[in-house]
PDB file of C-alpha atoms in Angstrom:
ATOM      1  CA  GLY A 958      -4.610  16.728  -1.803  1.00  0.00           C
ATOM      2  CA  GLU A 959      -4.249  13.141  -0.446  1.00  0.00           C
ATOM      3  CA  ASN A 960      -4.518  11.705   2.827  1.00  0.00           C
ATOM      4  CA  VAL A 961      -3.045   8.632   3.992  1.00  0.00           C
ATOM      5  CA  GLU A 962      -4.909   6.722   7.065  1.00  0.00           C
ATOM      6  CA  GLN A 963      -2.877   3.568   8.236  1.00  0.00           C
ATOM      7  CA  HIS A 964      -4.187   1.373  11.244  1.00  0.00           C
ATOM      8  CA  PRO A 965      -3.458  -0.322  13.952  1.00  0.00           C
ATOM      9  CA  SER A 966      -0.267   2.400  14.865  1.00  0.00           C
ATOM     10  CA  THR A 967       1.053  -0.155  17.375  1.00  0.00           C
ATOM     11  CA  LEU A 968       0.718  -3.912  16.784  1.00  0.00           C
ATOM     12  CA  SER A 969       1.655  -7.094  18.937  1.00  0.00           C
ATOM     13  CA  VAL A 970       2.062 -10.600  17.396  1.00  0.00           C
ATOM     14  CA  GLN A 971       3.432 -13.784  18.810  1.00  0.00           C
ATOM     15  CA  GLU A 972       6.296 -15.344  16.711  1.00  0.00           C
ATOM     16  CA  GLY A 973       5.114 -17.430  13.602  1.00  0.00           C
ATOM     17  CA  ASP A 974       1.721 -15.673  13.546  1.00  0.00           C
ATOM     18  CA  SER A 975       0.492 -13.586  10.512  1.00  0.00           C
ATOM     19  CA  ALA A 976       0.190  -9.283  10.857  1.00  0.00           C
ATOM     20  CA  VAL A 977      -2.022  -7.148   9.109  1.00  0.00           C
ATOM     21  CA  ILE A 978      -1.277  -3.618   8.677  1.00  0.00           C
ATOM     22  CA  LYS A 979      -4.578  -1.595   6.536  1.00  0.00           C
ATOM     23  CA  CYS A 980      -4.318   1.602   4.990  1.00  0.00           C
ATOM     24  CA  THR A 981      -6.680   3.498   2.932  1.00  0.00           C
ATOM     25  CA  TYR A 982      -6.478   6.929   0.691  1.00  0.00           C
ATOM     26  CA  SER A 983      -8.911   9.273  -0.046  1.00  0.00           C
ATOM     27  CA  ASP A 984      -7.399  10.523  -3.959  1.00  0.00           C
ATOM     28  CA  SER A 985      -8.556   8.056  -6.563  1.00  0.00           C
ATOM     29  CA  ALA A 986      -6.164   9.535  -8.876  1.00  0.00           C
ATOM     30  CA  SER A 987      -3.541   7.344  -6.688  1.00  0.00           C
ATOM     31  CA  ASN A 988      -1.701   4.904  -8.562  1.00  0.00           C
ATOM     32  CA  TYR A 989       0.926   3.523  -6.772  1.00  0.00           C
ATOM     33  CA  PHE A 990       1.489   1.846  -3.216  1.00  0.00           C
ATOM     34  CA  PRO A 991       4.661   1.127  -1.453  1.00  0.00           C
ATOM     35  CA  TRP A 992       5.498   0.144   1.782  1.00  0.00           C
ATOM     36  CA  TYR A 993       8.480   0.814   3.984  1.00  0.00           C
ATOM     37  CA  LYS A 994      10.070  -0.715   6.871  1.00  0.00           C
ATOM     38  CA  GLN A 995      11.908   1.302   9.367  1.00  0.00           C
ATOM     39  CA  GLU A 996      14.224  -1.011  11.716  1.00  0.00           C
ATOM     40  CA  LEU A 997      14.944   1.142  15.367  1.00  0.00           C
ATOM     41  CA  GLY A 998      17.781   3.692  14.584  1.00  0.00           C
ATOM     42  CA  LYS A 999      17.782   3.016  10.966  1.00  0.00           C
ATOM     43  CA  ARG A1000      15.894   4.413   7.698  1.00  0.00           C
ATOM     44  CA  PRO A1001      13.075   3.422   5.990  1.00  0.00           C
ATOM     45  CA  GLN A1002      13.241   0.885   3.334  1.00  0.00           C
ATOM     46  CA  LEU A1003      11.170   0.049   0.745  1.00  0.00           C
ATOM     47  CA  ILE A1004       9.947  -3.651   0.636  1.00  0.00           C
ATOM     48  CA  ILE A1005       6.875  -4.172  -1.954  1.00  0.00           C
ATOM     49  CA  ASP A1006       5.103  -1.829  -3.947  1.00  0.00           C
ATOM     50  CA  ILE A1007       1.785  -2.305  -5.938  1.00  0.00           C
ATOM     51  CA  ARG A1008       0.452  -0.257  -8.934  1.00  0.00           C
ATOM     52  CA  SER A1009      -3.452   0.324  -9.173  1.00  0.00           C
ATOM     53  CA  ASN A1010      -3.982  -2.289 -12.284  1.00  0.00           C
ATOM     54  CA  VAL A1011      -2.663  -5.068 -10.127  1.00  0.00           C
ATOM     55  CA  GLY A1012      -4.861  -6.688  -7.040  1.00  0.00           C
ATOM     56  CA  GLU A1013      -2.558  -8.649  -4.870  1.00  0.00           C
ATOM     57  CA  LYS A1014       1.668  -8.574  -4.992  1.00  0.00           C
ATOM     58  CA  LYS A1015       3.687 -11.889  -2.975  1.00  0.00           C
ATOM     59  CA  ASP A1016       7.250 -11.824  -2.113  1.00  0.00           C
ATOM     60  CA  GLN A1017       7.780 -14.569   0.265  1.00  0.00           C
ATOM     61  CA  ARG A1018       6.251 -13.637   3.620  1.00  0.00           C
ATOM     62  CA  ILE A1019       5.010 -10.302   2.730  1.00  0.00           C
ATOM     63  CA  ALA A1020       2.245  -9.507   0.326  1.00  0.00           C
ATOM     64  CA  VAL A1021      -0.143  -6.497  -0.278  1.00  0.00           C
ATOM     65  CA  THR A1022      -3.428  -6.188  -1.656  1.00  0.00           C
ATOM     66  CA  LEU A1023      -5.217  -3.429  -3.141  1.00  0.00           C
ATOM     67  CA  ASN A1024      -8.616  -2.640  -3.120  1.00  0.00           C
ATOM     68  CA  LYS A1025      -9.097   0.161  -5.927  1.00  0.00           C
ATOM     69  CA  THR A1026     -12.972   0.988  -5.373  1.00  0.00           C
ATOM     70  CA  ALA A1027     -13.094   0.707  -1.440  1.00  0.00           C
ATOM     71  CA  LYS A1028      -9.455   2.793  -1.619  1.00  0.00           C
ATOM     72  CA  HIS A1029      -7.678   0.532   0.704  1.00  0.00           C
ATOM     73  CA  PHE A1030      -4.942  -1.575   0.693  1.00  0.00           C
ATOM     74  CA  SER A1031      -3.160  -3.798   3.183  1.00  0.00           C
ATOM     75  CA  LEU A1032       0.138  -5.600   4.091  1.00  0.00           C
ATOM     76  CA  HIS A1033       0.211  -8.950   5.021  1.00  0.00           C
ATOM     77  CA  ILE A1034       3.055 -10.584   6.890  1.00  0.00           C
ATOM     78  CA  THR A1035       2.713 -14.385   7.088  1.00  0.00           C
ATOM     79  CA  GLU A1036       4.971 -16.648   9.578  1.00  0.00           C
ATOM     80  CA  THR A1037       6.471 -13.834  11.662  1.00  0.00           C
ATOM     81  CA  GLN A1038       9.532 -13.936  13.114  1.00  0.00           C
ATOM     82  CA  PRO A1039      11.468 -11.365  15.757  1.00  0.00           C
ATOM     83  CA  GLU A1040      13.363  -9.465  12.927  1.00  0.00           C
ATOM     84  CA  ASP A1041       9.820  -8.654  11.732  1.00  0.00           C
ATOM     85  CA  SER A1042       9.688  -6.377  14.492  1.00  0.00           C
ATOM     86  CA  ALA A1043       9.686  -2.296  13.471  1.00  0.00           C
ATOM     87  CA  VAL A1044       8.224   0.296  11.930  1.00  0.00           C
ATOM     88  CA  TYR A1045       5.669   0.138   8.846  1.00  0.00           C
ATOM     89  CA  PHE A1046       4.635   2.946   6.931  1.00  0.00           C
ATOM     90  CA  CYS A1047       2.110   2.930   3.572  1.00  0.00           C
ATOM     91  CA  ALA A1048       2.113   5.475   1.156  1.00  0.00           C
ATOM     92  CA  ALA A1049       0.150   6.426  -1.780  1.00  0.00           C
ATOM     93  CA  LYS A1050       1.222   8.446  -5.039  1.00  0.00           C
ATOM     94  CA  PRO A1051      -1.721  10.377  -7.206  1.00  0.00           C
ATOM     95  CA  GLY A1052       0.197  11.016 -10.394  1.00  0.00           C
ATOM     96  CA  ASN A1053       2.923  13.312 -10.514  1.00  0.00           C
ATOM     97  CA  THR A1054       2.546  14.424  -6.777  1.00  0.00           C
ATOM     98  CA  PRO A1055       4.739  13.459  -3.879  1.00  0.00           C
ATOM     99  CA  LEU A1056       4.029   9.930  -1.991  1.00  0.00           C
ATOM    100  CA  VAL A1057       1.886  10.327   0.588  1.00  0.00           C
ATOM    101  CA  PHE A1058       2.946   8.443   3.826  1.00  0.00           C
ATOM    102  CA  GLY A1059       0.585   7.636   6.536  1.00  0.00           C
ATOM    103  CA  LYS A1060       1.331   7.642  10.117  1.00  0.00           C
ATOM    104  CA  GLY A1061       2.995   4.193  10.608  1.00  0.00           C
ATOM    105  CA  THR A1062       2.381   1.212  12.493  1.00  0.00           C
ATOM    106  CA  ARG A1063       4.964  -0.170  15.294  1.00  0.00           C
ATOM    107  CA  LEU A1064       5.133  -4.004  14.716  1.00  0.00           C
ATOM    108  CA  SER A1065       6.307  -6.105  17.643  1.00  0.00           C
ATOM    109  CA  VAL A1066       6.953  -9.730  16.963  1.00  0.00           C
ATOM    110  CA  ILE A1067       7.076 -11.528  20.485  1.00  0.00           C
ATOM    111  CA  ALA A1068       9.402 -14.741  20.558  1.00  0.00           C
TER     112      ALA A1068
ATOM    113  CA  LYS B 917      27.395   1.479  -4.965  1.00  0.00           C
ATOM    114  CA  ALA B 918      27.014   4.241  -2.240  1.00  0.00           C
ATOM    115  CA  GLY B 919      23.745   4.901  -0.650  1.00  0.00           C
ATOM    116  CA  VAL B 920      22.363   7.865   0.299  1.00  0.00           C
ATOM    117  CA  THR B 921      24.676  10.006   2.261  1.00  0.00           C
ATOM    118  CA  GLN B 922      23.418  12.600   4.519  1.00  0.00           C
ATOM    119  CA  THR B 923      25.517  15.135   6.825  1.00  0.00           C
ATOM    120  CA  PRO B 924      25.563  15.908   9.551  1.00  0.00           C
ATOM    121  CA  ARG B 925      24.186  13.256  11.590  1.00  0.00           C
ATOM    122  CA  TYR B 926      23.437  15.147  14.342  1.00  0.00           C
ATOM    123  CA  LEU B 927      22.942  18.602  14.897  1.00  0.00           C
ATOM    124  CA  ILE B 928      21.909  20.777  17.830  1.00  0.00           C
ATOM    125  CA  LYS B 929      21.448  24.153  17.695  1.00  0.00           C
ATOM    126  CA  THR B 930      19.215  27.169  19.457  1.00  0.00           C
ATOM    127  CA  ARG B 931      15.900  28.712  18.693  1.00  0.00           C
ATOM    128  CA  GLY B 932      16.802  31.523  16.167  1.00  0.00           C
ATOM    129  CA  GLN B 933      19.833  29.948  14.643  1.00  0.00           C
ATOM    130  CA  GLN B 934      19.254  28.715  10.950  1.00  0.00           C
ATOM    131  CA  VAL B 935      21.065  25.024   9.860  1.00  0.00           C
ATOM    132  CA  THR B 936      22.202  23.655   5.993  1.00  0.00           C
ATOM    133  CA  LEU B 937      21.552  20.054   5.918  1.00  0.00           C
ATOM    134  CA  SER B 938      23.157  18.314   2.737  1.00  0.00           C
ATOM    135  CA  CYS B 939      22.357  15.285   0.974  1.00  0.00           C
ATOM    136  CA  SER B 940      24.108  13.156  -1.272  1.00  0.00           C
ATOM    137  CA  PRO B 941      21.956  10.719  -3.663  1.00  0.00           C
ATOM    138  CA  ILE B 942      23.236   7.901  -5.230  1.00  0.00           C
ATOM    139  CA  SER B 943      25.241   8.036  -8.018  1.00  0.00           C
ATOM    140  CA  GLY B 944      23.321   8.015 -11.632  1.00  0.00           C
ATOM    141  CA  HIS B 945      19.572   9.451  -9.014  1.00  0.00           C
ATOM    142  CA  ARG B 946      18.938  12.569 -10.689  1.00  0.00           C
ATOM    143  CA  SER B 947      15.949  13.241  -8.086  1.00  0.00           C
ATOM    144  CA  VAL B 948      15.761  14.184  -4.751  1.00  0.00           C
ATOM    145  CA  SER B 949      13.339  14.513  -2.228  1.00  0.00           C
ATOM    146  CA  TRP B 950      13.437  15.854   1.770  1.00  0.00           C
ATOM    147  CA  TYR B 951      11.207  14.313   4.509  1.00  0.00           C
ATOM    148  CA  GLN B 952      10.405  15.444   7.928  1.00  0.00           C
ATOM    149  CA  GLN B 953       9.819  12.487  10.355  1.00  0.00           C
ATOM    150  CA  THR B 954       8.664  13.332  14.119  1.00  0.00           C
ATOM    151  CA  PRO B 955       7.368  10.572  16.574  1.00  0.00           C
ATOM    152  CA  GLY B 956       3.670   9.999  15.470  1.00  0.00           C
ATOM    153  CA  GLN B 957       3.614  12.340  12.858  1.00  0.00           C
ATOM    154  CA  GLY B 958       5.331   9.994  10.336  1.00  0.00           C
ATOM    155  CA  LEU B 959       7.296  11.350   6.921  1.00  0.00           C
ATOM    156  CA  GLN B 960       5.656  14.708   6.105  1.00  0.00           C
ATOM    157  CA  PHE B 961       6.590  15.625   2.829  1.00  0.00           C
ATOM    158  CA  LEU B 962       9.313  18.928   2.251  1.00  0.00           C
ATOM    159  CA  PHE B 963      10.236  19.532  -1.410  1.00  0.00           C
ATOM    160  CA  GLU B 964      11.707  17.217  -4.142  1.00  0.00           C
ATOM    161  CA  TYR B 965      13.809  18.125  -6.915  1.00  0.00           C
ATOM    162  CA  PHE B 966      14.638  16.672 -10.505  1.00  0.00           C
ATOM    163  CA  SER B 967      17.849  17.920 -12.542  1.00  0.00           C
ATOM    164  CA  GLU B 968      17.891  21.025 -10.256  1.00  0.00           C
ATOM    165  CA  THR B 969      14.084  21.880 -10.433  1.00  0.00           C
ATOM    166  CA  GLN B 970      12.153  21.715  -7.494  1.00  0.00           C
ATOM    167  CA  ARG B 971       8.895  19.811  -8.636  1.00  0.00           C
ATOM    168  CA  ASN B 972       7.173  19.988  -5.348  1.00  0.00           C
ATOM    169  CA  LYS B 973       7.196  21.819  -2.050  1.00  0.00           C
ATOM    170  CA  GLY B 974       5.305  20.867   0.849  1.00  0.00           C
ATOM    171  CA  ASN B 975       3.460  22.604   3.520  1.00  0.00           C
ATOM    172  CA  PHE B 976       5.948  23.927   5.208  1.00  0.00           C
ATOM    173  CA  PRO B 977       6.620  27.926   6.304  1.00  0.00           C
ATOM    174  CA  GLY B 978       9.021  30.045   4.203  1.00  0.00           C
ATOM    175  CA  ARG B 979      11.450  29.586   6.677  1.00  0.00           C
ATOM    176  CA  PHE B 980      12.309  25.743   4.757  1.00  0.00           C
ATOM    177  CA  SER B 981      14.417  26.293   1.563  1.00  0.00           C
ATOM    178  CA  GLY B 982      16.079  23.939  -0.688  1.00  0.00           C
ATOM    179  CA  ARG B 983      17.968  23.168  -3.844  1.00  0.00           C
ATOM    180  CA  GLN B 984      19.402  20.940  -6.100  1.00  0.00           C
ATOM    181  CA  PHE B 985      22.929  21.208  -7.754  1.00  0.00           C
ATOM    182  CA  SER B 986      24.107  19.986 -11.055  1.00  0.00           C
ATOM    183  CA  ASN B 987      25.879  17.064  -9.519  1.00  0.00           C
ATOM    184  CA  SER B 988      22.267  15.989  -7.879  1.00  0.00           C
ATOM    185  CA  ARG B 989      23.597  16.897  -4.547  1.00  0.00           C
ATOM    186  CA  SER B 990      21.241  18.939  -2.438  1.00  0.00           C
ATOM    187  CA  GLU B 991      20.870  20.529   0.486  1.00  0.00           C
ATOM    188  CA  MET B 992      17.881  22.244   2.575  1.00  0.00           C
ATOM    189  CA  ASN B 993      18.417  25.059   4.783  1.00  0.00           C
ATOM    190  CA  VAL B 994      15.936  25.833   7.578  1.00  0.00           C
ATOM    191  CA  SER B 995      15.738  29.762   9.145  1.00  0.00           C
ATOM    192  CA  THR B 996      14.718  31.201  12.536  1.00  0.00           C
ATOM    193  CA  LEU B 997      14.898  27.865  13.792  1.00  0.00           C
ATOM    194  CA  GLU B 998      12.322  26.759  16.410  1.00  0.00           C
ATOM    195  CA  LEU B 999      11.593  24.504  19.278  1.00  0.00           C
ATOM    196  CA  GLY B1000       9.082  22.231  17.178  1.00  0.00           C
ATOM    197  CA  ASP B1001      11.760  21.852  14.203  1.00  0.00           C
ATOM    198  CA  SER B1002      13.131  19.306  15.665  1.00  0.00           C
ATOM    199  CA  ALA B1003      12.745  16.279  14.378  1.00  0.00           C
ATOM    200  CA  LEU B1004      14.989  13.722  11.921  1.00  0.00           C
ATOM    201  CA  TYR B1005      15.008  14.988   8.757  1.00  0.00           C
ATOM    202  CA  LEU B1006      15.407  12.474   5.716  1.00  0.00           C
ATOM    203  CA  CYS B1007      16.987  12.757   2.407  1.00  0.00           C
ATOM    204  CA  ALA B1008      15.561  10.137  -0.426  1.00  0.00           C
ATOM    205  CA  SER B1009      16.796   9.777  -4.039  1.00  0.00           C
ATOM    206  CA  SER B1010      14.954   7.683  -6.770  1.00  0.00           C
ATOM    207  CA  PRO B1011      16.425   6.319 -10.014  1.00  0.00           C
ATOM    208  CA  ASP B1012      13.097   6.489 -11.945  1.00  0.00           C
ATOM    209  CA  ARG B1013      13.789   9.580 -14.075  1.00  0.00           C
ATOM    210  CA  GLY B1014      11.683  12.344 -11.992  1.00  0.00           C
ATOM    211  CA  ARG B1015       8.792  10.320 -11.275  1.00  0.00           C
ATOM    212  CA  ASN B1016       9.548   9.544  -7.711  1.00  0.00           C
ATOM    213  CA  GLU B1017       8.270   6.447  -6.781  1.00  0.00           C
ATOM    214  CA  LYS B1018      11.277   4.223  -5.079  1.00  0.00           C
ATOM    215  CA  LEU B1019      12.731   6.058  -2.711  1.00  0.00           C
ATOM    216  CA  PHE B1020      16.147   5.267  -1.373  1.00  0.00           C
ATOM    217  CA  PHE B1021      16.427   7.051   1.809  1.00  0.00           C
ATOM    218  CA  GLY B1022      19.489   8.121   3.645  1.00  0.00           C
ATOM    219  CA  SER B1023      19.942   7.820   7.814  1.00  0.00           C
ATOM    220  CA  GLY B1024      18.716  11.583   8.342  1.00  0.00           C
ATOM    221  CA  THR B1025      19.961  14.547  10.019  1.00  0.00           C
ATOM    222  CA  GLN B1026      18.199  14.396  13.696  1.00  0.00           C
ATOM    223  CA  LEU B1027      17.859  18.062  14.334  1.00  0.00           C
ATOM    224  CA  SER B1028      17.718  19.140  17.933  1.00  0.00           C
ATOM    225  CA  VAL B1029      16.528  22.533  18.627  1.00  0.00           C
ATOM    226  CA  LEU B1030      17.077  23.854  22.613  1.00  0.00           C
TER     227      LEU B1030
END
């Protein structure tokens, strides 16, 4: 089955800097790659997603890139703010099987 | 629209007991998924339902079971609780007619097994 590895597990950045979180997946049949943000004590929320026929997608300060050949995708957050501090989860979905999540990255933005 | 509602919010049980968790999806969503979240392990898939049919089941022992009702509400049951079952159990609903891609999560039920 699908296996998703996520790195780093923790990340600290200064406010205003960029943050990058990387994920690799194993199943070449995966065609949908969402990212979820979970603030402390709250529910995970979808922040951006990308499909396998697209290489990059942007939404204001966040962007996701996908390299199908290398089977990896990344989340980029620019101009980080304290409210970006949270745990971020990547996921991959091979066809009709359920989403498989990475183990998460705890991002701390230091003011 | 109201979000995904999970009850109860917190639950404390002892080993050997059983527990039932409830999930009400967003109105109009017919897909419901359950995930177990533990520190450092991310979200582990438990079940996935669409229109009362279990479409997928994760790699959990048979003590974990679930069902979905005709109004799309879902329940999961854990029998003979073990200490390792302590976790946050998240339910999510999806609007995309069974593809279960965009998940809308509830706040979860925090289960503590003593």
